[in-house]
Coordinates of C-alpha atoms in Angstrom, one line a residue:
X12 CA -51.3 4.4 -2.1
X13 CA -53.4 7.3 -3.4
X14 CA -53.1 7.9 -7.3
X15 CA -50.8 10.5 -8.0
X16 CA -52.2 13.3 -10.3
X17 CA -51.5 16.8 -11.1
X18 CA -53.7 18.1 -7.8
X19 CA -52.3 15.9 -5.3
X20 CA -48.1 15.0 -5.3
X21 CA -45.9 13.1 -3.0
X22 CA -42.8 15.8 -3.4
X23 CA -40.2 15.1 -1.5
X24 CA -42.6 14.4 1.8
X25 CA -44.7 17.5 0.9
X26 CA -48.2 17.5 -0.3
X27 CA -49.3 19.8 -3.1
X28 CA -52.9 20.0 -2.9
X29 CA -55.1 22.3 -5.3
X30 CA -51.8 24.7 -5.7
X31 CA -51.3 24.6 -2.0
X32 CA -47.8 23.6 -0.2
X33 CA -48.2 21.8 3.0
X34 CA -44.3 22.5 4.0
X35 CA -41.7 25.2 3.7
X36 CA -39.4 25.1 0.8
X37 CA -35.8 24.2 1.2
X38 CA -32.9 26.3 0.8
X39 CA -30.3 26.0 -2.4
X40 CA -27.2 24.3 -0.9
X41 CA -25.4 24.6 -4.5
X42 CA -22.6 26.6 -4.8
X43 CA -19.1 27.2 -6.4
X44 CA -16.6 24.3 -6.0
X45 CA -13.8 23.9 -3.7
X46 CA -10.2 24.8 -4.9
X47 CA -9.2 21.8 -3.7
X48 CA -11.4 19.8 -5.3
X49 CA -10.7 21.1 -8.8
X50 CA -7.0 20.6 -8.1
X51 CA -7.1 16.9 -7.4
X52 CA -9.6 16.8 -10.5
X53 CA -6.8 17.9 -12.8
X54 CA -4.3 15.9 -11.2
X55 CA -7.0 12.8 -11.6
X56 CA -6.9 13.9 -15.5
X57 CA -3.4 14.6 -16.3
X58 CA -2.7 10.8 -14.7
X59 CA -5.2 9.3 -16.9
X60 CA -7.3 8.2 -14.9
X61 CA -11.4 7.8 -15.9
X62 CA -13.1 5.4 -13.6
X63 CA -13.8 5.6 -10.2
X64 CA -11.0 5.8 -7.9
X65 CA -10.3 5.8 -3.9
X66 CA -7.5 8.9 -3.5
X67 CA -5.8 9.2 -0.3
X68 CA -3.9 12.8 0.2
X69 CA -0.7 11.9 1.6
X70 CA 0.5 15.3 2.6
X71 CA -3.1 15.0 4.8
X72 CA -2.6 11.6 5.5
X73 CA 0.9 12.9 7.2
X74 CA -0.4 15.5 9.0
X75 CA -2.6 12.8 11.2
X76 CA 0.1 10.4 11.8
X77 CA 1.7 13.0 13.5
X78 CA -0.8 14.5 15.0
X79 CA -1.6 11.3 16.4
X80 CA 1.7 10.3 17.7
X81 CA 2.4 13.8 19.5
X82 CA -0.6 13.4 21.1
X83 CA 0.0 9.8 22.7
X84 CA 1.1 9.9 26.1
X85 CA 4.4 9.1 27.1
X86 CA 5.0 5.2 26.8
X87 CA 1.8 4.4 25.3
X88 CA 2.1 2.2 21.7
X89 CA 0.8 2.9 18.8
X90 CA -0.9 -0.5 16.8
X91 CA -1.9 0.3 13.4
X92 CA -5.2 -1.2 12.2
X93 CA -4.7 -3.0 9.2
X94 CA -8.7 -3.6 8.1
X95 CA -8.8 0.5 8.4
X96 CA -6.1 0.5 6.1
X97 CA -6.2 -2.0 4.1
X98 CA -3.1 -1.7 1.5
X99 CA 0.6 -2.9 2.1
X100 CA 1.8 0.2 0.9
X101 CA -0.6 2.4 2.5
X102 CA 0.3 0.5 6.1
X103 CA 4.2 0.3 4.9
X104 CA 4.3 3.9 4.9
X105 CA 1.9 4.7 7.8
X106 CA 4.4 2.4 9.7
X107 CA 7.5 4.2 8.6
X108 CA 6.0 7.5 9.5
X109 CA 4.4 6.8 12.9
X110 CA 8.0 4.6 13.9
X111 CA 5.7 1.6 14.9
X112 CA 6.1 -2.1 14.4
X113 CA 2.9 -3.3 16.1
X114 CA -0.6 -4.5 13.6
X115 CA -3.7 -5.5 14.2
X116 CA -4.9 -7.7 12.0
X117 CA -8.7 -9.2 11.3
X118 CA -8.1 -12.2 8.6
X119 CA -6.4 -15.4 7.2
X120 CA -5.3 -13.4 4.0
X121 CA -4.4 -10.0 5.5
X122 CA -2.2 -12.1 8.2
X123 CA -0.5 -14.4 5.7
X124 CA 0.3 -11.2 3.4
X125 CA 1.6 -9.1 6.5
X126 CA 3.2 -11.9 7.9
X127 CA 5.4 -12.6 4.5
X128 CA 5.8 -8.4 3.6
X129 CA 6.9 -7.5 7.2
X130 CA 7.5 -10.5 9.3
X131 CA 9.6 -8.5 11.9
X132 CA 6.2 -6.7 12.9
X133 CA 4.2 -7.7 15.7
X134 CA 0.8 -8.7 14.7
X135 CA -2.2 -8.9 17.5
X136 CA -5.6 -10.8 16.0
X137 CA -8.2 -8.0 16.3
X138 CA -11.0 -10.5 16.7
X139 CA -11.1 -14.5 17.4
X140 CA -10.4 -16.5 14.2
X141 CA -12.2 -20.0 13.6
X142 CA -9.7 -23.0 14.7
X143 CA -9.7 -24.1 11.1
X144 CA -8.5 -20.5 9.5
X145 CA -5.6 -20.8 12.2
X146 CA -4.7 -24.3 11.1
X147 CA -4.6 -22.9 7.5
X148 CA -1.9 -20.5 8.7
X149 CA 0.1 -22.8 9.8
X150 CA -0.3 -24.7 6.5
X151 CA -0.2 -22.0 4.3
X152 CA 2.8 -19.9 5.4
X153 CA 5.7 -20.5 3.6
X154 CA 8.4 -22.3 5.6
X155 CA 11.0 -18.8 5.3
X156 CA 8.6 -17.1 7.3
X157 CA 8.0 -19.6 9.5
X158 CA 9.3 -17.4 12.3
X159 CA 6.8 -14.4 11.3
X160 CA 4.8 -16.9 13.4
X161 CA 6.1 -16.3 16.6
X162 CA 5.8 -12.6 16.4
X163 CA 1.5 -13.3 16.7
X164 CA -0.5 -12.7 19.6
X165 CA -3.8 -14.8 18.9
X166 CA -7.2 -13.1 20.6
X167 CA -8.9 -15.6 22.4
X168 CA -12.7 -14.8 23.6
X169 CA -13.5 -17.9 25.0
X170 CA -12.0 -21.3 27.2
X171 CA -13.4 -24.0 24.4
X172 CA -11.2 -21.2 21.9
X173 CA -8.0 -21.5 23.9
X174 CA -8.6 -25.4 24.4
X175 CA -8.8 -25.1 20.1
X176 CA -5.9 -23.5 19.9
X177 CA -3.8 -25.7 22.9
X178 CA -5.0 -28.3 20.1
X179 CA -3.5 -26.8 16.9
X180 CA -0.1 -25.7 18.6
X181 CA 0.3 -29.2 19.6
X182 CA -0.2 -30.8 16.5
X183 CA 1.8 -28.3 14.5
X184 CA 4.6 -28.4 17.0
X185 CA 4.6 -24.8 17.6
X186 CA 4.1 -21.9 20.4
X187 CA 1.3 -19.8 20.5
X188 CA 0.5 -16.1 22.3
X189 CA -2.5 -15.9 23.5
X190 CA -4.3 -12.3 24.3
X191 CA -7.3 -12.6 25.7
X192 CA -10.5 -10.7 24.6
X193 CA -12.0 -9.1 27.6
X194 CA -15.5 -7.5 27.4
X195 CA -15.4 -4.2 29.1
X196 CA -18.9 -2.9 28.1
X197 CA -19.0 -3.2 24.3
X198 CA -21.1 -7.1 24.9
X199 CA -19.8 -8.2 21.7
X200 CA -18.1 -11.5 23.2
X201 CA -14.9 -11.9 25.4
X202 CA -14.5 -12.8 29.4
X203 CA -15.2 -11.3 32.3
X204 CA -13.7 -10.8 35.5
X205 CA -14.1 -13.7 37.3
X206 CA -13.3 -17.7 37.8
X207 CA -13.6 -18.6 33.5
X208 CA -11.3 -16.0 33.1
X209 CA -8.7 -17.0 36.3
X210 CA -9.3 -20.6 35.5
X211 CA -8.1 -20.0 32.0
X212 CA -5.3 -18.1 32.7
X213 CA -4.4 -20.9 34.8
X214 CA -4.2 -23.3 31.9
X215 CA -2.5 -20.6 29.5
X216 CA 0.1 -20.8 32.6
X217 CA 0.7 -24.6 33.2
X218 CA 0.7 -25.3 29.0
X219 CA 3.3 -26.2 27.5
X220 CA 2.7 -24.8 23.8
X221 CA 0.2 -21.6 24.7
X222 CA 1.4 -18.8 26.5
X223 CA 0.0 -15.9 28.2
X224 CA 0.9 -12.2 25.8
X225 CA -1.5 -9.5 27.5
X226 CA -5.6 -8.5 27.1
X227 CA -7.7 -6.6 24.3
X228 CA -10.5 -4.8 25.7
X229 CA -12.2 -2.9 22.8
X230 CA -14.9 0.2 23.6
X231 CA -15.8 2.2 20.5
X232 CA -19.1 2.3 22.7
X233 CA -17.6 5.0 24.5
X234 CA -17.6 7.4 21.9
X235 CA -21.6 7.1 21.1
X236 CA -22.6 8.0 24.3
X237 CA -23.8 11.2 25.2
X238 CA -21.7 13.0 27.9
X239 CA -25.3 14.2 29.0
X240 CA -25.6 13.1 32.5
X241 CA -22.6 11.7 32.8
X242 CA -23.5 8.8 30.7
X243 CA -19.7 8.3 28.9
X244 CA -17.8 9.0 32.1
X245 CA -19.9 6.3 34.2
X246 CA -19.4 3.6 31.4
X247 CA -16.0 4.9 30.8
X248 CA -15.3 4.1 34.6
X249 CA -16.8 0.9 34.2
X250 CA -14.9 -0.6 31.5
X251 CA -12.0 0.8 33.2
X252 CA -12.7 -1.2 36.3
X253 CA -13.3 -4.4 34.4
X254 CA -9.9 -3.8 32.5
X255 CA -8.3 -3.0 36.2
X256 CA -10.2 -6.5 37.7
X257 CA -8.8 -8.8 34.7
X258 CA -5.4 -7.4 35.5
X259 CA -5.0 -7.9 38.9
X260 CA -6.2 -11.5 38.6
X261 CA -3.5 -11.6 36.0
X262 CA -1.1 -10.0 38.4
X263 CA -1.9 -12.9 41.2
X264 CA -1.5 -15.9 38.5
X265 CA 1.9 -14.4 36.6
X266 CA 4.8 -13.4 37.8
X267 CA 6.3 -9.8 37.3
X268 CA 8.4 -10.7 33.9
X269 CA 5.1 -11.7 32.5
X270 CA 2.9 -9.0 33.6
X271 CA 5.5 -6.3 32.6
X272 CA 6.1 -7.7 29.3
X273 CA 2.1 -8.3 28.7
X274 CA 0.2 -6.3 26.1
X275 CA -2.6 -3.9 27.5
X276 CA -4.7 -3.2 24.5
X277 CA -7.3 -0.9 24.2
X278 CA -9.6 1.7 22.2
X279 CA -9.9 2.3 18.5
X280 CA -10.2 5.8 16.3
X281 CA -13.2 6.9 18.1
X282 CA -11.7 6.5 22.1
X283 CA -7.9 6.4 21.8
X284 CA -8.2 9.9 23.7
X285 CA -9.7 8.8 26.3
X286 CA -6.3 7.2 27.8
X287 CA -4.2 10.3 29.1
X288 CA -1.6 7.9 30.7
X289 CA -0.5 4.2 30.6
X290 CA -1.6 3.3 34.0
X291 CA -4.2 0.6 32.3
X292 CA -3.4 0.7 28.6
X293 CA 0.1 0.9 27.4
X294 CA -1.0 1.2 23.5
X295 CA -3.6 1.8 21.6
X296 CA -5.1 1.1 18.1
X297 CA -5.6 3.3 15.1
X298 CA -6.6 2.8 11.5
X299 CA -9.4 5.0 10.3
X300 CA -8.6 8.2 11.8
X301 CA -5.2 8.8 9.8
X302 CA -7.7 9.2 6.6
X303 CA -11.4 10.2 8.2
X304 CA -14.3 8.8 6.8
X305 CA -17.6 10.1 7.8
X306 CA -18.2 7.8 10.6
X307 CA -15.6 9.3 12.2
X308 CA -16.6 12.7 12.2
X309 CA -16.5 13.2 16.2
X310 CA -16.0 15.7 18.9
X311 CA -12.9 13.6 20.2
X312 CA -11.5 13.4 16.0
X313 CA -11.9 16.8 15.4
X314 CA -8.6 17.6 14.5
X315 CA -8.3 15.0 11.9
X316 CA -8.8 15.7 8.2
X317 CA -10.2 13.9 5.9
X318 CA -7.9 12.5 3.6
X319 CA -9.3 9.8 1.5
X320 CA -11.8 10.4 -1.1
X321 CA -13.9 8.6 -4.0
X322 CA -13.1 10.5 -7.5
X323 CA -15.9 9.0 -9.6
X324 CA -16.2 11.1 -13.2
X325 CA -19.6 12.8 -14.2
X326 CA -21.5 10.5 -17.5
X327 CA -24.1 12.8 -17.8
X328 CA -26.0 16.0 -16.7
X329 CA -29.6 18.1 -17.1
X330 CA -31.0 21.3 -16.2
X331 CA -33.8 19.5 -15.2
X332 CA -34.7 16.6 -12.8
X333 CA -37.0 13.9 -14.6
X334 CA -38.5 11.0 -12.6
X335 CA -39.5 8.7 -14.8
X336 CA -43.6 8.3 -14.9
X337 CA -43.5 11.2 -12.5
X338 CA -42.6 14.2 -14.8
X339 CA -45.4 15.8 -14.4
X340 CA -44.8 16.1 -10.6
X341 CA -41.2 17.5 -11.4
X342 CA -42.0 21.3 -11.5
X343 CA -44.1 20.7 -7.9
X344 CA -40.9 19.4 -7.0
X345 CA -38.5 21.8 -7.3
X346 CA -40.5 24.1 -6.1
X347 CA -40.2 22.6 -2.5
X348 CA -36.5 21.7 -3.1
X349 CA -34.4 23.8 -5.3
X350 CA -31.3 21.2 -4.8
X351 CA -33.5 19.1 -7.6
X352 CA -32.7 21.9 -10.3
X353 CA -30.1 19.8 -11.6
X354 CA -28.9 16.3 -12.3
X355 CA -25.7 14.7 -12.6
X356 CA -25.2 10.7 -13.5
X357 CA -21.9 9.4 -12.6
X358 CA -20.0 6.6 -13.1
X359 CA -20.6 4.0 -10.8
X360 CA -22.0 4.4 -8.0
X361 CA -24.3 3.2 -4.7
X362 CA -21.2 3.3 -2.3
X363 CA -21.1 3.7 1.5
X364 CA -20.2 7.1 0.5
X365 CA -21.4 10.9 1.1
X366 CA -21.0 13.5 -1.7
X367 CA -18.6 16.4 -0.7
X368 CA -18.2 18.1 -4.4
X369 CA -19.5 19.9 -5.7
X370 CA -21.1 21.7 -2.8
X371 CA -25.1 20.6 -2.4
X372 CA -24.8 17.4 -4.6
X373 CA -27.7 14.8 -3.2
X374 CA -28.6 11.5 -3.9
X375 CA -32.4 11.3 -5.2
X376 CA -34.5 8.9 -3.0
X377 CA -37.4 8.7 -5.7
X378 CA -35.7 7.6 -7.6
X379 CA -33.4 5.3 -6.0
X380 CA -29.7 3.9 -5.8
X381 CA -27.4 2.3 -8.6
X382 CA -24.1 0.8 -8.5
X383 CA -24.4 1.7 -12.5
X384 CA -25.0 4.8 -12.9
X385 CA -25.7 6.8 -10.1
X386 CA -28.0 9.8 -10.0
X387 CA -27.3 13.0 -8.0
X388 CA -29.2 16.1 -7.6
X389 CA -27.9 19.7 -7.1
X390 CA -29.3 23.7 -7.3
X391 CA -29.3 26.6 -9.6
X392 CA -25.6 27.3 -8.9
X393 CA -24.1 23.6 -9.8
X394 CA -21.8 24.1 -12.5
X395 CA -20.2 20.8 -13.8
X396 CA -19.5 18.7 -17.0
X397 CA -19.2 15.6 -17.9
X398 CA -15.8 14.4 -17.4
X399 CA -15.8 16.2 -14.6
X400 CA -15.0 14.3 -11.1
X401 CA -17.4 14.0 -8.4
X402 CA -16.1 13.5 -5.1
X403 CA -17.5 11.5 -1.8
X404 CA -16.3 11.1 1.6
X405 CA -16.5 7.2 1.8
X406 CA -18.5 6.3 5.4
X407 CA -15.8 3.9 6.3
X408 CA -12.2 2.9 4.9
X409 CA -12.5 -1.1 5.7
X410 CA -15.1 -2.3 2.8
X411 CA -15.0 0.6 0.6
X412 CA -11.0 0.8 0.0
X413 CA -10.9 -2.7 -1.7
X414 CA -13.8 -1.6 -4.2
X415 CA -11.7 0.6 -6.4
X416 CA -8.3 -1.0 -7.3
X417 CA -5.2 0.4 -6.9
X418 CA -5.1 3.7 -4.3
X419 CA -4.1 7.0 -6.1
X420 CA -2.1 8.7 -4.1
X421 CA -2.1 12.7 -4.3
X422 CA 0.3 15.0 -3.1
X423 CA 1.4 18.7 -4.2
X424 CA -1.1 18.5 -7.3
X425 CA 0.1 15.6 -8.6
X426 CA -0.7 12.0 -8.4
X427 CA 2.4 10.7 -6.8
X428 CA 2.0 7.0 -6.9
X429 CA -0.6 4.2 -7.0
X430 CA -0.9 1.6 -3.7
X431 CA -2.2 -1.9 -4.3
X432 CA -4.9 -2.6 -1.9
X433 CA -5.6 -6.2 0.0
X434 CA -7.7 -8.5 -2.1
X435 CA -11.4 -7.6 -2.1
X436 CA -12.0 -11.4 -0.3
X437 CA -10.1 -10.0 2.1

């Protein structure tokens, strides 16, 4: 690396060379703060509250489980994704709302807390456990909820899977459902079409402890690819053809009690459009639409809000950007980027997370992340203090709901109520 000197600076990717700029200057993206924001800020400080904190906006959160459920087709089920959501209280009331008793749940700890909060709800396994972590349900859940047990579909991906679990139901003397994992484009595991698949249906069909509950066939693929060329339609027919094959091989080994009772699972937040009727499908799982991260920012999500955000309050700020052993390159940069005018520390910090307010805040790549104390760069026309609240969009809801504690939840100005989230091991 060249040694950096008051002639020649590395600023931001531009080269300042004898007084000369080698790139355009950006524009100010600062600018006065939302109402909105400052709202939930004074709701955030009349409730005591001065750490970071994961809101959700209930009144927003509402708006998308309805929107979501007036826009299923007639018949089609709604599953709620419990690792989207990952709070009994927060599914409790996304349950009561949407009228739905079907979850789909990812882990040993989320199923033995779901299964003794709402053992009346159906719970389908949203990817294959390890034989052991199913043993340990068995072990583990209490014997008055022993019958929460029977309400379970578990996925299987594979033959040696089902022969694991044929295993476990017969030593713990109980009945298993068994949905099988079908791969319909997504390569991520799960059968195919063909004779593995028929021959274990087969077996599913002569046990006498596993039985057969319906398919998953998960495609978030879809959504990524571009509609250029036909390139989502032509892979969207394609998984729709696998789906189609798997069930009439199902349709020739079962008879019609079976088939009509089965569960036809598919898509997730970023496809559940894509199924306008329930001629393969007949429901379909959501989770991280009803509060938007950023990932989900899509043509198909577009009327979603977001409604879950990261309050985080402001430490510290300057009306100057230092790098330290750099200052002297500080003026060079802000003139090529007049979002450095500014700097804001806040508390915490280094989240999957995308700054929303105030307008034009940044995170500064020089000099780099913290979990600690986060800095963040804005222009001319930032105007906050510390105490003040920063807000981000998280990326995802999964991994970054369990990182804050208890969920604040805001409606009308106010925070309403606080929801205890899963266990971070979880």
């Amino acid at each position: 690396m060249p040694k950096l000197n008051r002639r020649t600076v590395l600023a931001g990717g531009a080269v300042l060379a004898g007084g000369a700029i080698a790139m355009s200057r950006s524009s100010d993206k600062s600018g006065p703060r939302d109402p909105y924001f400052i709202q939930m800020q004074q709701a955030l400080m009349a409730a005591n509250i001065a750490q970071p904190t994961l809101v959700v906006d209930r009144a927003r959160l509402n708006a998308n489980i309805d929107g979501l459920m007036t826009s299923l087709p007639d018949g089609m089920g709604y599953r709620i994704v419990a690792k989207s959501l990952p709070s009994l209280d927060l599914i409790s009331h996304v349950r009561q709302r949407s009228g739905t008793d079907r979850l789909m749940t990812f882990n040993l700890p989320m199923l033995l807390a779901l299964a003794q909060a709402m053992p009346n709800a159906s719970q389908l396994i949203g990817k294959p456990l390890p034989a052991a972590a199913v043993r340990n349900f068995f072990n583990e859940l209490p014997a008055d909820n022993a019958a929460a047990a029977s309400n379970i579909q578990w996925l299987v991906d594979t033959p040696q899977r089902a022969e694991q679990y044929a295993e476990i139901a017969e030593a713990a003397g109980v009945d298993m459902a068994i949905n099988i994992e079908l791969d319909v484009g997504l390569h991520r595991g799960g059968m195919k079409p063909g004779d593995d698949l028929n021959g274990m249906m087969e077996k599913l069909r002569q046990s006498n402890r596993l039985r057969f509950a319906g398919f998953m066939g998960y495609e978030p693929h879809l959504s990524k690819l571009p509609t250029a060329l036909g390139w989502r339609e032509r892979a969207t027919n394609g998984a729709w053809e696998i789906y189609q094959a798997a069930l009439s091989a199902a349709n020739s080994i079962y008879d019609d009690a079976t088939m009509q009772s089965a569960t036809r699972n598919a898509a997730g937040s970023p496809t559940f459009r894509l199924y306008e009727n329930t001629d393969l499908a007949n429901e379909i799982s959501v989770g991280s639409a009803l509060v938007k991260p950023t990932d989900f920012d899509t043509d198909m999500l577009e009327s979603f809000t977001p409604a879950s955000f990261i309050a985080t309050p402001v430490l510290k700020t300057s009306d100057q950007t230092q790098i330290p052993g750099l200052e002297f390159a500080d003026d060079a940069r802000k003139v090529m980027d007049p979002n450095l005018d500014k700097t804001v520390f806040i508390y915490g910090g280094h989240w999957l997370a995308h700054p929303v307010d105030p307008p034009g805040l940044s995170y500064n790549s020089t000099f780099g992340r913290s979990s600690n104390q986060e800095m963040l760069n804005g222009g001319s026309e930032l105007s906050i203090a510390p105490d003040d609240f920063v807000f981000l969009r998280p990326t995802q809801s999964e991994a970054v709901f369990l990182q804050f504690g208890d969920i604040a939840v805001y409606d009308d100005g106010e925070i309403v109520d606080r929801w205890p989230v899963f266990p971070a091991s979880a």
